[in-house]
Short mmCIF file of C-alpha atoms and ligand atoms in Angstrom, two decimals:
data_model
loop_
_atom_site.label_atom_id
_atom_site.label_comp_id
_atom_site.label_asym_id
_atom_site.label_seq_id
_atom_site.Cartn_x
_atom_site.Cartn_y
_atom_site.Cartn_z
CA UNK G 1495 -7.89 22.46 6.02
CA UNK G 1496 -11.32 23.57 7.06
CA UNK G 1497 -13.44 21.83 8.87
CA UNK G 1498 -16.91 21.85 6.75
CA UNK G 1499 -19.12 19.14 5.57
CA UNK G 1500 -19.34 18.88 1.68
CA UNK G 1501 -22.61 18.81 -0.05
CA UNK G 1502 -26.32 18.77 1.46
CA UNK G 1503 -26.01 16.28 4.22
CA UNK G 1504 -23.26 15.84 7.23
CA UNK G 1505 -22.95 11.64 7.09
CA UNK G 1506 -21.17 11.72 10.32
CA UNK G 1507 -23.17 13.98 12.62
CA UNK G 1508 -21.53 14.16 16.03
CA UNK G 1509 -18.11 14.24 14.65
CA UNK G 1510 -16.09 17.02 14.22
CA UNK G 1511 -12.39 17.73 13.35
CA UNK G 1512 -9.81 14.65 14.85
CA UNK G 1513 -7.14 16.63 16.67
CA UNK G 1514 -4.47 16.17 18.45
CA UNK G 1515 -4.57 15.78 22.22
CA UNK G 1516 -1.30 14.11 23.39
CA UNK G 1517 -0.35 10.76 25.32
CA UNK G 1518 -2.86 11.86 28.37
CA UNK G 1519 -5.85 12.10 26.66
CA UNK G 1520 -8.63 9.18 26.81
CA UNK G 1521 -10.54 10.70 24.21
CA UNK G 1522 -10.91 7.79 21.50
CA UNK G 1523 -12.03 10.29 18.85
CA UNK G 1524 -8.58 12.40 19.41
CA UNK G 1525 -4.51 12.04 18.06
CA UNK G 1526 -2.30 10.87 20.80
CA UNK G 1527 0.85 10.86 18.66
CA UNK G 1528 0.08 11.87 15.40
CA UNK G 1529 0.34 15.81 15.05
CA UNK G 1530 0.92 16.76 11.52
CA UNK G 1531 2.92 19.79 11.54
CA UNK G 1532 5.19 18.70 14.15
CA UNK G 1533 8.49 18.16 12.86
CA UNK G 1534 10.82 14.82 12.94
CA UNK G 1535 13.99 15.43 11.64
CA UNK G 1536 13.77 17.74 8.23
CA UNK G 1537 9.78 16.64 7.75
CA UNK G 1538 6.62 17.16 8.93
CA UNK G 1539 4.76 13.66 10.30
CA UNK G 1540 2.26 14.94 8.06
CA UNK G 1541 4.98 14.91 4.67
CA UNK G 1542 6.53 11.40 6.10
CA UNK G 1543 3.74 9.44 6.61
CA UNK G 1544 1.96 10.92 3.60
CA UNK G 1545 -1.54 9.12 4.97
CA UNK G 1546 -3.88 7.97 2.24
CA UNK G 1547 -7.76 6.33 3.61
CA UNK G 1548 -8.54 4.22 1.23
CA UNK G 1549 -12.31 3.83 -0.87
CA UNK G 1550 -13.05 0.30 -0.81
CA UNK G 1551 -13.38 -1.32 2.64
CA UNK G 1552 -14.37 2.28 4.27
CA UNK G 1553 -16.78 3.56 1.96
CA UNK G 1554 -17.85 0.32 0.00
CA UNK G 1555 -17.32 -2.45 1.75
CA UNK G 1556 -20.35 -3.20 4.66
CA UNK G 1557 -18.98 -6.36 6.95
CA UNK G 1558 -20.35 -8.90 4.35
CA UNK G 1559 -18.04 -12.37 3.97
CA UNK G 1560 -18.09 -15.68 2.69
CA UNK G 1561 -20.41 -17.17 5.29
CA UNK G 1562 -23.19 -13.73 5.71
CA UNK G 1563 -24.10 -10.64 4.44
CA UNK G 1564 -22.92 -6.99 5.29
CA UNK G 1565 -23.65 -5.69 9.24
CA UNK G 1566 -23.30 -1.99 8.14
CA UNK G 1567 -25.47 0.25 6.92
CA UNK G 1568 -24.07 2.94 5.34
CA UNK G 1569 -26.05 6.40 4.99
CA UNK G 1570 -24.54 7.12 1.37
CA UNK G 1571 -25.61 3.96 0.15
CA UNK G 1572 -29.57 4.74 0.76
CA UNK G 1573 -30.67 5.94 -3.29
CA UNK G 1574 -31.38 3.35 -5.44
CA UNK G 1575 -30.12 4.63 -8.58
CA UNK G 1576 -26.49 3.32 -8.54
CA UNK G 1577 -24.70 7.06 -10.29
CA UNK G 1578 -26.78 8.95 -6.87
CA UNK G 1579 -25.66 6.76 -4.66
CA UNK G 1580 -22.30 7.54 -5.86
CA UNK G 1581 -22.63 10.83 -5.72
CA UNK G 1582 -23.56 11.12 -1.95
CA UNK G 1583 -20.85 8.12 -1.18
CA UNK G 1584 -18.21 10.98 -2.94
CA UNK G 1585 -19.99 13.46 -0.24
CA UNK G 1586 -19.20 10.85 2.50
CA UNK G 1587 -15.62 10.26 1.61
CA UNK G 1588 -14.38 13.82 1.36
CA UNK G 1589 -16.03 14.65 4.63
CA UNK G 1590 -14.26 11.75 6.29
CA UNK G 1591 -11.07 12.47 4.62
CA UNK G 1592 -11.49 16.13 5.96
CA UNK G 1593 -12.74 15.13 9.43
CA UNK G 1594 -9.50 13.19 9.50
CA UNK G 1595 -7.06 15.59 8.18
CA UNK G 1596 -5.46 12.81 6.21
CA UNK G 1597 -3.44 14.65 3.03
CA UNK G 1598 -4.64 11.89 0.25
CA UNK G 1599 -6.98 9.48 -0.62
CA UNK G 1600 -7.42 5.89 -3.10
CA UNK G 1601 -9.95 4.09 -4.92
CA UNK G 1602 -10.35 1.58 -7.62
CA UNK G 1603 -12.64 2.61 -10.96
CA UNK G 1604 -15.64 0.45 -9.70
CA UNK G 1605 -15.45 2.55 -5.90
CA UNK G 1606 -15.69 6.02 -7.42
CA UNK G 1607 -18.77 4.81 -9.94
CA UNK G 1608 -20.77 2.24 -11.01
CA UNK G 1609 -19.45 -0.27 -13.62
CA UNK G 1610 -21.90 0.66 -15.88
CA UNK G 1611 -23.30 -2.27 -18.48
CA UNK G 1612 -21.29 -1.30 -21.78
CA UNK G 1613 -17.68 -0.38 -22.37
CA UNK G 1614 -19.05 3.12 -23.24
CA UNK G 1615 -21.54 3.51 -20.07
CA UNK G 1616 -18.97 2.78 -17.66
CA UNK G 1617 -16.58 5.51 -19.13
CA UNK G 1618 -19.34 8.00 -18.89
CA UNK G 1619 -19.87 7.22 -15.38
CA UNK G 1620 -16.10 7.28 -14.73
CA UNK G 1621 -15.65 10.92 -15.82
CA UNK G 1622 -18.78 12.31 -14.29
CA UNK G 1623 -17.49 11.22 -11.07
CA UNK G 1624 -14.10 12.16 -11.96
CA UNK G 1625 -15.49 15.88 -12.57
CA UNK G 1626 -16.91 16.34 -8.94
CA UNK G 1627 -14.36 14.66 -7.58
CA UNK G 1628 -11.67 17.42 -8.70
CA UNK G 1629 -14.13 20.04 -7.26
CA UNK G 1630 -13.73 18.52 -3.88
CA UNK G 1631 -10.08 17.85 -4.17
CA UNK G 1632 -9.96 21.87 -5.19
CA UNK G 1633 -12.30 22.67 -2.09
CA UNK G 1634 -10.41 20.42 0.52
CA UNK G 1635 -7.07 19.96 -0.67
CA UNK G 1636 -6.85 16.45 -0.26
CA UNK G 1637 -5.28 14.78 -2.98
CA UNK G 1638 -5.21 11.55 -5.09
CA UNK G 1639 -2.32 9.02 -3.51
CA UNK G 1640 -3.30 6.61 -6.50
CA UNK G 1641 -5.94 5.23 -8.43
CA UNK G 1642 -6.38 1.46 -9.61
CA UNK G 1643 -8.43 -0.72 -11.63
CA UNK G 1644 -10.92 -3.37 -9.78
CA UNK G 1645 -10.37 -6.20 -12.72
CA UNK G 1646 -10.93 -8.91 -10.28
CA UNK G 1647 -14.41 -8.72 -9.31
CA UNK G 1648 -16.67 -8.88 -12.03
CA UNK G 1649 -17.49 -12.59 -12.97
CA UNK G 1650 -15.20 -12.15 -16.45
CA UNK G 1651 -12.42 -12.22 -14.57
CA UNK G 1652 -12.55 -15.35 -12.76
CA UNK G 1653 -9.38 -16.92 -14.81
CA UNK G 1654 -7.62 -13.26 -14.28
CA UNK G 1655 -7.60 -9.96 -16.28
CA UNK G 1656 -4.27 -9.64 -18.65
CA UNK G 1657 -3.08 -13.19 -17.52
CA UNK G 1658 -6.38 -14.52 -19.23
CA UNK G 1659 -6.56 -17.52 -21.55
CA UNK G 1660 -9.45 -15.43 -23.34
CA UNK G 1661 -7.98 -12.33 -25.44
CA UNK G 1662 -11.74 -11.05 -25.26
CA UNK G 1663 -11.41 -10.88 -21.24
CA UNK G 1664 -7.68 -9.45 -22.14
CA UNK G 1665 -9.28 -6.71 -24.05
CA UNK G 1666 -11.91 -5.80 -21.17
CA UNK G 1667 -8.83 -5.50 -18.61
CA UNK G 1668 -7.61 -2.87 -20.80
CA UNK G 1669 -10.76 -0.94 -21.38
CA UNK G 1670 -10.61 -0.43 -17.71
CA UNK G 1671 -7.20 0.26 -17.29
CA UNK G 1672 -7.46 2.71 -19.66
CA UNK G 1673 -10.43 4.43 -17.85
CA UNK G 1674 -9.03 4.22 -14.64
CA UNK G 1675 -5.61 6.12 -15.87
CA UNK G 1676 -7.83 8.54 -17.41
CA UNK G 1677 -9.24 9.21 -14.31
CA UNK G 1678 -5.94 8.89 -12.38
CA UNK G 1679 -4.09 11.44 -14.54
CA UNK G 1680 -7.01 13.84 -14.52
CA UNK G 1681 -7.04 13.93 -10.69
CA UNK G 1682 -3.53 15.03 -10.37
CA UNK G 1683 -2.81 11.23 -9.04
CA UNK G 1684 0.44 10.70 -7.57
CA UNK G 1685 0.66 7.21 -8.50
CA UNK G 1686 -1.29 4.73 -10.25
CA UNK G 1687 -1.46 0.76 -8.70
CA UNK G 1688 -1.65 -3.04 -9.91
CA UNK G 1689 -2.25 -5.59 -7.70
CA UNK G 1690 -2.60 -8.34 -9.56
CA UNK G 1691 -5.88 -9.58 -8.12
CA UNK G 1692 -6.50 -13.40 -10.23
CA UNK G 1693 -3.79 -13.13 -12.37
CA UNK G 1694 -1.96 -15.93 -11.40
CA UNK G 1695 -3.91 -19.76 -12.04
CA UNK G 1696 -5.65 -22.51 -9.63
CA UNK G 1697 -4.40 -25.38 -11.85
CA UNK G 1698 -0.95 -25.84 -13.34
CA UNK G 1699 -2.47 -28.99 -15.99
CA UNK G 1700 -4.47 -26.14 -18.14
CA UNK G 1701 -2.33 -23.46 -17.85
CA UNK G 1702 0.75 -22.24 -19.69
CA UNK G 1703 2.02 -20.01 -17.23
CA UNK G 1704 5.14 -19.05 -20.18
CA UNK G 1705 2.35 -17.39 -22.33
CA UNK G 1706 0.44 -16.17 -19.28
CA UNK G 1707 3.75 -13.96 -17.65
CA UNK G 1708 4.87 -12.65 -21.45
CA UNK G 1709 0.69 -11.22 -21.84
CA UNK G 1710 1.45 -9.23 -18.27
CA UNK G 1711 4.35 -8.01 -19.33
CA UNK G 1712 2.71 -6.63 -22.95
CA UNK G 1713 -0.52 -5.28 -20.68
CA UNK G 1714 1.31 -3.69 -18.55
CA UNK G 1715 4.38 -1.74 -21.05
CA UNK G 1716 0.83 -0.92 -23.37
CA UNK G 1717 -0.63 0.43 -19.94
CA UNK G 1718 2.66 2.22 -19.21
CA UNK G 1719 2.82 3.81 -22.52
CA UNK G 1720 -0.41 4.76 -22.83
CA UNK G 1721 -0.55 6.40 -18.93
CA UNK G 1722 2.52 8.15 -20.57
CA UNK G 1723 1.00 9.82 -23.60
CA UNK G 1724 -2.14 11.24 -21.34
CA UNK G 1725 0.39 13.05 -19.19
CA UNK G 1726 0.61 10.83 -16.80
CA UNK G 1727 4.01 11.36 -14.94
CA UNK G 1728 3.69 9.54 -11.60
CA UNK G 1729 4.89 6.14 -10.79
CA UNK G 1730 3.36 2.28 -11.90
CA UNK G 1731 3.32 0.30 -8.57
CA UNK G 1732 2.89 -3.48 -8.36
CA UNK G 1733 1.26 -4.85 -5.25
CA UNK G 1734 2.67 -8.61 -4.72
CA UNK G 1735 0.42 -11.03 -3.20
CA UNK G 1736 1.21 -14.27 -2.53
CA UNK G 1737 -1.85 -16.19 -2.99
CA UNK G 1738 -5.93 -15.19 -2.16
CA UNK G 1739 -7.82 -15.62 -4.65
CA UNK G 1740 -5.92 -17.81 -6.77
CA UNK G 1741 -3.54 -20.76 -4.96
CA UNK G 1742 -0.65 -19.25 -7.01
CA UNK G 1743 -0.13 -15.58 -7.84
CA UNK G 1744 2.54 -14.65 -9.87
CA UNK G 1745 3.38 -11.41 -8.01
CA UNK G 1746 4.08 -13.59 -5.01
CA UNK G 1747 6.71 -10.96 -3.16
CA UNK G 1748 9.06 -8.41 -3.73
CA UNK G 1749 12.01 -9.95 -5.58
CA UNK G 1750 9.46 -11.99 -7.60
CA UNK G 1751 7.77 -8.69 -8.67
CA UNK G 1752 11.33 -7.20 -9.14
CA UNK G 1753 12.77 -9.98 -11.48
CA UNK G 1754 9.42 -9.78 -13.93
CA UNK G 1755 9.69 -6.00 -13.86
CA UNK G 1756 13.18 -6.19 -15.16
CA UNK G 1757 12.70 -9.10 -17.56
CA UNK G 1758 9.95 -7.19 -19.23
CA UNK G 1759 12.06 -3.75 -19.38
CA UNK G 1760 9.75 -2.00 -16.89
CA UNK G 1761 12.32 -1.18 -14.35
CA UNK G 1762 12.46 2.77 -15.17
CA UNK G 1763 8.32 3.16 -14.87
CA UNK G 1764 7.40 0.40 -12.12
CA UNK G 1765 7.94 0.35 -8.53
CA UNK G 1766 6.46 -1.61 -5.65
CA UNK G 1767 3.65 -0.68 -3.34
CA UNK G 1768 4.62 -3.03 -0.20
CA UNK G 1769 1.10 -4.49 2.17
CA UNK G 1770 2.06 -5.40 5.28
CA UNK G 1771 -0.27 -8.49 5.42
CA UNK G 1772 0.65 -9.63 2.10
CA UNK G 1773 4.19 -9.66 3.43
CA UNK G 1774 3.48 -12.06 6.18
CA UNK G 1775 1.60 -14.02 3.69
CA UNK G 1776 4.15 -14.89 1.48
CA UNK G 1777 6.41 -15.83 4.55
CA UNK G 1778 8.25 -12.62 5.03
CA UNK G 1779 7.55 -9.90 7.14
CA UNK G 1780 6.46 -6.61 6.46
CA UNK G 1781 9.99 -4.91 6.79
CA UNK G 1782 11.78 -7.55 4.70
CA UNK G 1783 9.36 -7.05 1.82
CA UNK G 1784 9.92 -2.86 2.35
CA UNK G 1785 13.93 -3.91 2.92
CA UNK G 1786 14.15 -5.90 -0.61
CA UNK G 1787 11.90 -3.13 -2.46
CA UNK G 1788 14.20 -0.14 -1.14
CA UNK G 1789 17.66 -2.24 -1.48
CA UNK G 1790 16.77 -2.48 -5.22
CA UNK G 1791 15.51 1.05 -6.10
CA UNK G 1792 11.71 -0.53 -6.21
CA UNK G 1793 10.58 1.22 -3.00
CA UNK G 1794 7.37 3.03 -4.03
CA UNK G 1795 4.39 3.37 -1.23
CA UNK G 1796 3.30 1.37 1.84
CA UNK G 1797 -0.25 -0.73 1.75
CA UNK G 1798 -0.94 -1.17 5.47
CA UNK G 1799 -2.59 -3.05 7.68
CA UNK G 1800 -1.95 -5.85 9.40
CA UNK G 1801 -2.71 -9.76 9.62
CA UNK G 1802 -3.55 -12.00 11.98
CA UNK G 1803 -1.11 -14.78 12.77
CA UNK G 1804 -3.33 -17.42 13.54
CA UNK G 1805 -4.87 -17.69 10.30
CA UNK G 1806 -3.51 -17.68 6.39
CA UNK G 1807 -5.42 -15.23 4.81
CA UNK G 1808 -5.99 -11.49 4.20
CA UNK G 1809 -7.63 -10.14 7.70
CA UNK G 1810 -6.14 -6.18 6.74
CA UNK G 1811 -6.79 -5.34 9.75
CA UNK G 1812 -5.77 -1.54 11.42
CA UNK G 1813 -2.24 -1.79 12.62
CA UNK G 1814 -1.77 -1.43 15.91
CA UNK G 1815 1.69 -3.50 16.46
CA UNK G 1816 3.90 -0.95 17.27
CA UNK G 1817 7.52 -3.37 16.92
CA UNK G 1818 6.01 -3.24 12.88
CA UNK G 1819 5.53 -0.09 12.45
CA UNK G 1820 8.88 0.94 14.10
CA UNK G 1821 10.47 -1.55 11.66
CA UNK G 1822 8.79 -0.12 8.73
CA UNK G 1823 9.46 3.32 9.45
CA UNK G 1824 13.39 2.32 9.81
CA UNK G 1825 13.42 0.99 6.59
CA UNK G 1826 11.30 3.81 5.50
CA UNK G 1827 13.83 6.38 7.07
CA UNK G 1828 17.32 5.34 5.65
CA UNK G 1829 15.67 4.73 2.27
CA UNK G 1830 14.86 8.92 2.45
CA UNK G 1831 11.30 8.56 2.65
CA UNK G 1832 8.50 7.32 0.22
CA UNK G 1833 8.99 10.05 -2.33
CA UNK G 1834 5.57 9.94 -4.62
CA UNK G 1835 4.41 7.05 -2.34
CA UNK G 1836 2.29 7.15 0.99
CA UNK G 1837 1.11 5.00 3.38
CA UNK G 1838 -2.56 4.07 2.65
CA UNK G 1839 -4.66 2.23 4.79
CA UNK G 1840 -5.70 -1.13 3.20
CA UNK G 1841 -7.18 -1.87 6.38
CA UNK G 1842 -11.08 -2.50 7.07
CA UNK G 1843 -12.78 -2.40 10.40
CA UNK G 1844 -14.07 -6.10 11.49
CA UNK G 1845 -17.25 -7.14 10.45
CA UNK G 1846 -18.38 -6.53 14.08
CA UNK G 1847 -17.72 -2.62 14.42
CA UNK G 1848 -20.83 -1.44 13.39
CA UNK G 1849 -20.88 2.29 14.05
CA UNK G 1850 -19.64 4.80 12.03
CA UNK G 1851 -17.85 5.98 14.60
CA UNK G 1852 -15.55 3.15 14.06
CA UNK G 1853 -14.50 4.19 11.24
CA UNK G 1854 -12.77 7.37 13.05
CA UNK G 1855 -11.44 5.08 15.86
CA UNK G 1856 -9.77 2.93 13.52
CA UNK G 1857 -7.89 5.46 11.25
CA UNK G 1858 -7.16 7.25 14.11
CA UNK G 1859 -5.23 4.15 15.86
CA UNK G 1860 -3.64 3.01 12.70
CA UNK G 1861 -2.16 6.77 12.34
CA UNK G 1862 -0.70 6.85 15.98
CA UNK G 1863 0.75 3.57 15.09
CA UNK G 1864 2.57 4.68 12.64
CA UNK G 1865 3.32 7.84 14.18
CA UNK G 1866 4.96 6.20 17.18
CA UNK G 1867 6.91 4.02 14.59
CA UNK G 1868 8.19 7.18 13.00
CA UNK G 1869 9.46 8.88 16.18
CA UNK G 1870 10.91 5.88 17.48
CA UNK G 1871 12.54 4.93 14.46
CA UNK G 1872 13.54 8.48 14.13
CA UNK G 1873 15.13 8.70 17.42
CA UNK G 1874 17.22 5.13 17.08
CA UNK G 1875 18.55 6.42 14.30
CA UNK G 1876 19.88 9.32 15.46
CA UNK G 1877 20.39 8.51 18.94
CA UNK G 1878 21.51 4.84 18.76
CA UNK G 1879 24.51 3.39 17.27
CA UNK G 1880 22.52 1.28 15.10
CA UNK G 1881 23.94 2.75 11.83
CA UNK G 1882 27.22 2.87 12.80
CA UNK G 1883 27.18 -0.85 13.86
CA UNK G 1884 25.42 -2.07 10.85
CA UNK G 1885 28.40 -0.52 9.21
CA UNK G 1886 30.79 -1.74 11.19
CA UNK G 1887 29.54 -5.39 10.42
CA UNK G 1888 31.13 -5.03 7.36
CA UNK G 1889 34.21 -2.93 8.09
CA UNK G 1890 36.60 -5.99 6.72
CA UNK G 1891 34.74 -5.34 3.05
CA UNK G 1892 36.04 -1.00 3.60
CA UNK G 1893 39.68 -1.91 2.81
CA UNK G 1894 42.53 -4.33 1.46
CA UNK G 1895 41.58 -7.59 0.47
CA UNK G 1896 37.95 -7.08 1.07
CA UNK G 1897 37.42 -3.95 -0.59
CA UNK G 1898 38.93 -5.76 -3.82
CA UNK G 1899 36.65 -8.69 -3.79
CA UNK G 1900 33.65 -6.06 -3.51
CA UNK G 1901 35.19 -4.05 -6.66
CA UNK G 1902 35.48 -7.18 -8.78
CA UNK G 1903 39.17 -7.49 -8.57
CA UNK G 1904 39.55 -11.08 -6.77
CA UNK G 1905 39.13 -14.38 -8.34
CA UNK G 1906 38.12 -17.86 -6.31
CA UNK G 1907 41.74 -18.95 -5.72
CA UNK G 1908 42.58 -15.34 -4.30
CA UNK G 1909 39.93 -16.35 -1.86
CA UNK G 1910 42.03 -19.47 -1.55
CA UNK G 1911 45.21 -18.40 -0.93
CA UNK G 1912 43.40 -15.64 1.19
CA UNK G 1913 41.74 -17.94 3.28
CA UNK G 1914 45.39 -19.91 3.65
CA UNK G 1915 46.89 -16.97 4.78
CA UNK G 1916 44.90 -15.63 7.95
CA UNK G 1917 43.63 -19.30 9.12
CA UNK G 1918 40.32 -19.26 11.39
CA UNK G 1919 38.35 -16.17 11.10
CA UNK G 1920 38.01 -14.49 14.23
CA UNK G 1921 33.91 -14.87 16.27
CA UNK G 1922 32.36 -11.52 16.33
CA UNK G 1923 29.14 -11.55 17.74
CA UNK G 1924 25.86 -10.28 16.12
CA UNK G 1925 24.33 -8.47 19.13
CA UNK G 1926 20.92 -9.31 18.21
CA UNK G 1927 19.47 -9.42 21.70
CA UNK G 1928 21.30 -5.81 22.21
CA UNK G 1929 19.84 -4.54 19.22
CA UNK G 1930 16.11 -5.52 20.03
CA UNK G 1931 16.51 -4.64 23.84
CA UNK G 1932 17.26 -1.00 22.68
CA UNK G 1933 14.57 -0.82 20.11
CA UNK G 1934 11.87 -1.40 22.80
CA UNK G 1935 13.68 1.26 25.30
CA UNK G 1936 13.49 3.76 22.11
CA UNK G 1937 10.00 3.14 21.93
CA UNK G 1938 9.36 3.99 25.19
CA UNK G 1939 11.44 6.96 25.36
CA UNK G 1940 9.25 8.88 22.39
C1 LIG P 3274 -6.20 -6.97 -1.91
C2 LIG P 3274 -5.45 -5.80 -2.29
C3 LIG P 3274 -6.25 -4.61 -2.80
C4 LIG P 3274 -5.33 -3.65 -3.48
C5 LIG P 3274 -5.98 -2.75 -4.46
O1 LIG P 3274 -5.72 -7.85 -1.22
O2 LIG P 3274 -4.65 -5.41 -1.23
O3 LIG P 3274 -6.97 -4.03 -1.77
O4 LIG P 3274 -4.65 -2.85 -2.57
O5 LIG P 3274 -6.55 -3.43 -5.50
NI1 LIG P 3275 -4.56 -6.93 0.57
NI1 LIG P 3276 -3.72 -3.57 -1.04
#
């Protein structure tokens, strides 16, 4: 990947290519443990982790919240006319993503260009953007992870997108759907994302939620088809979220998400796309929400960041909690990897870190993170007995009695009679100290 600044103007002077420098190295601006053609097992870190920087909070998103306005300025965001600012915001993002090295990147419709004022406008905008954009995915090689639709922002959505009480709002949803899969399949994107933003309700007394659920499930098999017919061959993901913005969202976690996709026949198209702080959120963690997505087939990319545990909302900050990322990467491993999926950074730099520098710092941390994860996951697997314990648990389920309950072939009284027969069950212990003791002295071995 070369190491050149696209367009007229370098937006992060100073900087030059992140490499790798090893554990020793106190350079902030440098790889301690992420080196992307070293290999872990059969892969590259670079073709496990599959890292994707995402648009929004990097390139869009300035510091602002609820109680004050932005604390960043950003250089790409100088020109007044909205499609120029664009433009050089495009010129930022590719020269970060190559500065990085990072194989793929993310945005919604409303990142990449402006909304525009008409249905029409905001299509035009859409695909001029989309053009340059596929010259500097041809110049860089860095590739679309996925592509999404911001229908949560603009004011017409405040009672949610598909899930609206107004077909009129329903209709909009789609128009930008349809643009953003446009877009999506025209950039070669892997996958293509839903997170269902408002569509779920803040009062239960004027909403029928019966009406609401069947509407997502038409929007999203018409968004499926259609994504279908333009080519598109990657995989749907659905991003649960239990709650922020609306009290009650109604992709609260994974086996919620799971259940709707396979009530509304959308099993063979959809997949999941697991965030670590929406996880925690909903009251899991971020490896039971990856466990229940891979256990079921639904395992489709990795949203991550991390929250904060003294608080109940959406912090996505850079992970840095290695014990997550290790647990993650476990899951990650025995499920054979993310396949289409990647592991995108929905993280954002607090609204203190000013400097662009920051930005570097913080993608840089979150990707040793998870390359630390991946070698100590990597090395417990192969090293430890884990596996073969896990298995072991279970041994009494391998043959006789067991074995035929597991194939279907027992009924309640031969549990009965079963049960009569051997008397107590014997204690086996569950180890779970062992088990955690060794998972910190693998991470400290790699
Ligand atoms: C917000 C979501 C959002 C999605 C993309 O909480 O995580 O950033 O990833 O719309
Ligand atoms: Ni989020
Ligand atoms: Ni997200």
């Amino acid at each position: 990947m070369s190491n050149i600044f696209i367009g007229n103007r370098e937006y992060f002077p100073g900087i030059g290519q992140i490499k790798f420098e090893g554990g020793s190295s106190d350079n902030p601006l440098a790889f301690k443990c992420y080196e992307a053609e070293r290999m872990v097992g059969a892969k590259t870190m670079r073709d496990h982790l599959r890292f994707a920087v995402s648009y929004w909070h990097n390139f869009c998103g300035d510091g602002s919240d609820i109680f004050g306005p932005g604390t960043r300025i950003h250089p790409w965001s100088e020109k007044s006319n909205s499609l120029d600012a664009a433009e050089d915001k495009l010129d930022a993002a590719f020269e970060f993503f190559t500065k990085l090295d990072v194989p793929f990147y993310c945005f919604h419709d409303v990142d990449l260009a402006p909304d525009g004022t008409t249905v029409a406008q905001g299509e035009s905008y859409l695909s001029h953007m989309v053009e340059l954009a596929k010259v500097r995915q041809a110049a860089t090689g860095v590739q679309l992870l996925w592509g999404t639709a911001n229908v949560f922002s603009n004011p017409r959505y405040m009672n949610g997108a598909s899930t609206n009480p107004n077909f009129d709002v329903v209709a909009h949803a789609g128009a930008q759907v349809k643009r953003s899969l446009d877009a999506t399949a025209a950039l070669g994107g892997k996958n293509y994302v839903f997170w269902g933003g408002r569509e779920g309700y803040a009062c239960l007394f004027n909403t029928n939620t019966q009406r609401e659920l069947d509407h997502m499930g038409r929007f999203l098999s018409m968004a499926r088809d259609y994504g279908r017919s333009i080519g598109f061959e990657g995989a749907f993901l659905i991003e649960p979220k239990p709650m922020e913005p609306m009290y009650h969202q109604y992709d609260v976690d994974a086996q919620t998400v799971i259940g709707f996709l396979r009530r509304y026949g959308l099993e063979n198209d959809f997949k999941l796309n697991i965030e670590a702080n929406h996880a925690t959120l909903s009251g899991h963690s971020f490896a039971h929400e990856l466990q229940m997505a891979a256990d079921a087939g639904f395992l489709g990319s990795i949203d991550a960041n991390r929250g904060n545990a003294q608080n109940g909302w959406d912090t996505d900050q850079f992970p840095t909690d290695l014990h997550d990322t290790v647990q993650a990467m476990l899951v990650v491993l025995a499920n054979g990897g993310l396949r289409s999926g990647g592991l995108n950074f929905d993280a954002k730099l607090r609204r203190e870190s000013t400097s662009l520098e920051d930005m570097f710092v913080a993608h840089i941390g979150g990707m040793d993170c998870f390359a630390r994860g991946l070698l100590a996951a990597n090395s417990i697997l192969e090293k430890s007995s884990l596996s073969r314990d896990k298995k072991d648990r279970y041994s009494s389920f391998d043959q006789g009695p067991g074995a035929v309950f597991e194939a279907g072939g027992l009924s309640l009284t031969d549990l009965r009679d079963h049960a009569e027969i051997i008397g107590e069950p014997e204690q086996v212990s569950g180890r779970q100290e062992s088990i955690e003791n060794m998972i910190n002295d693998h991470l400290f071995r790699t």
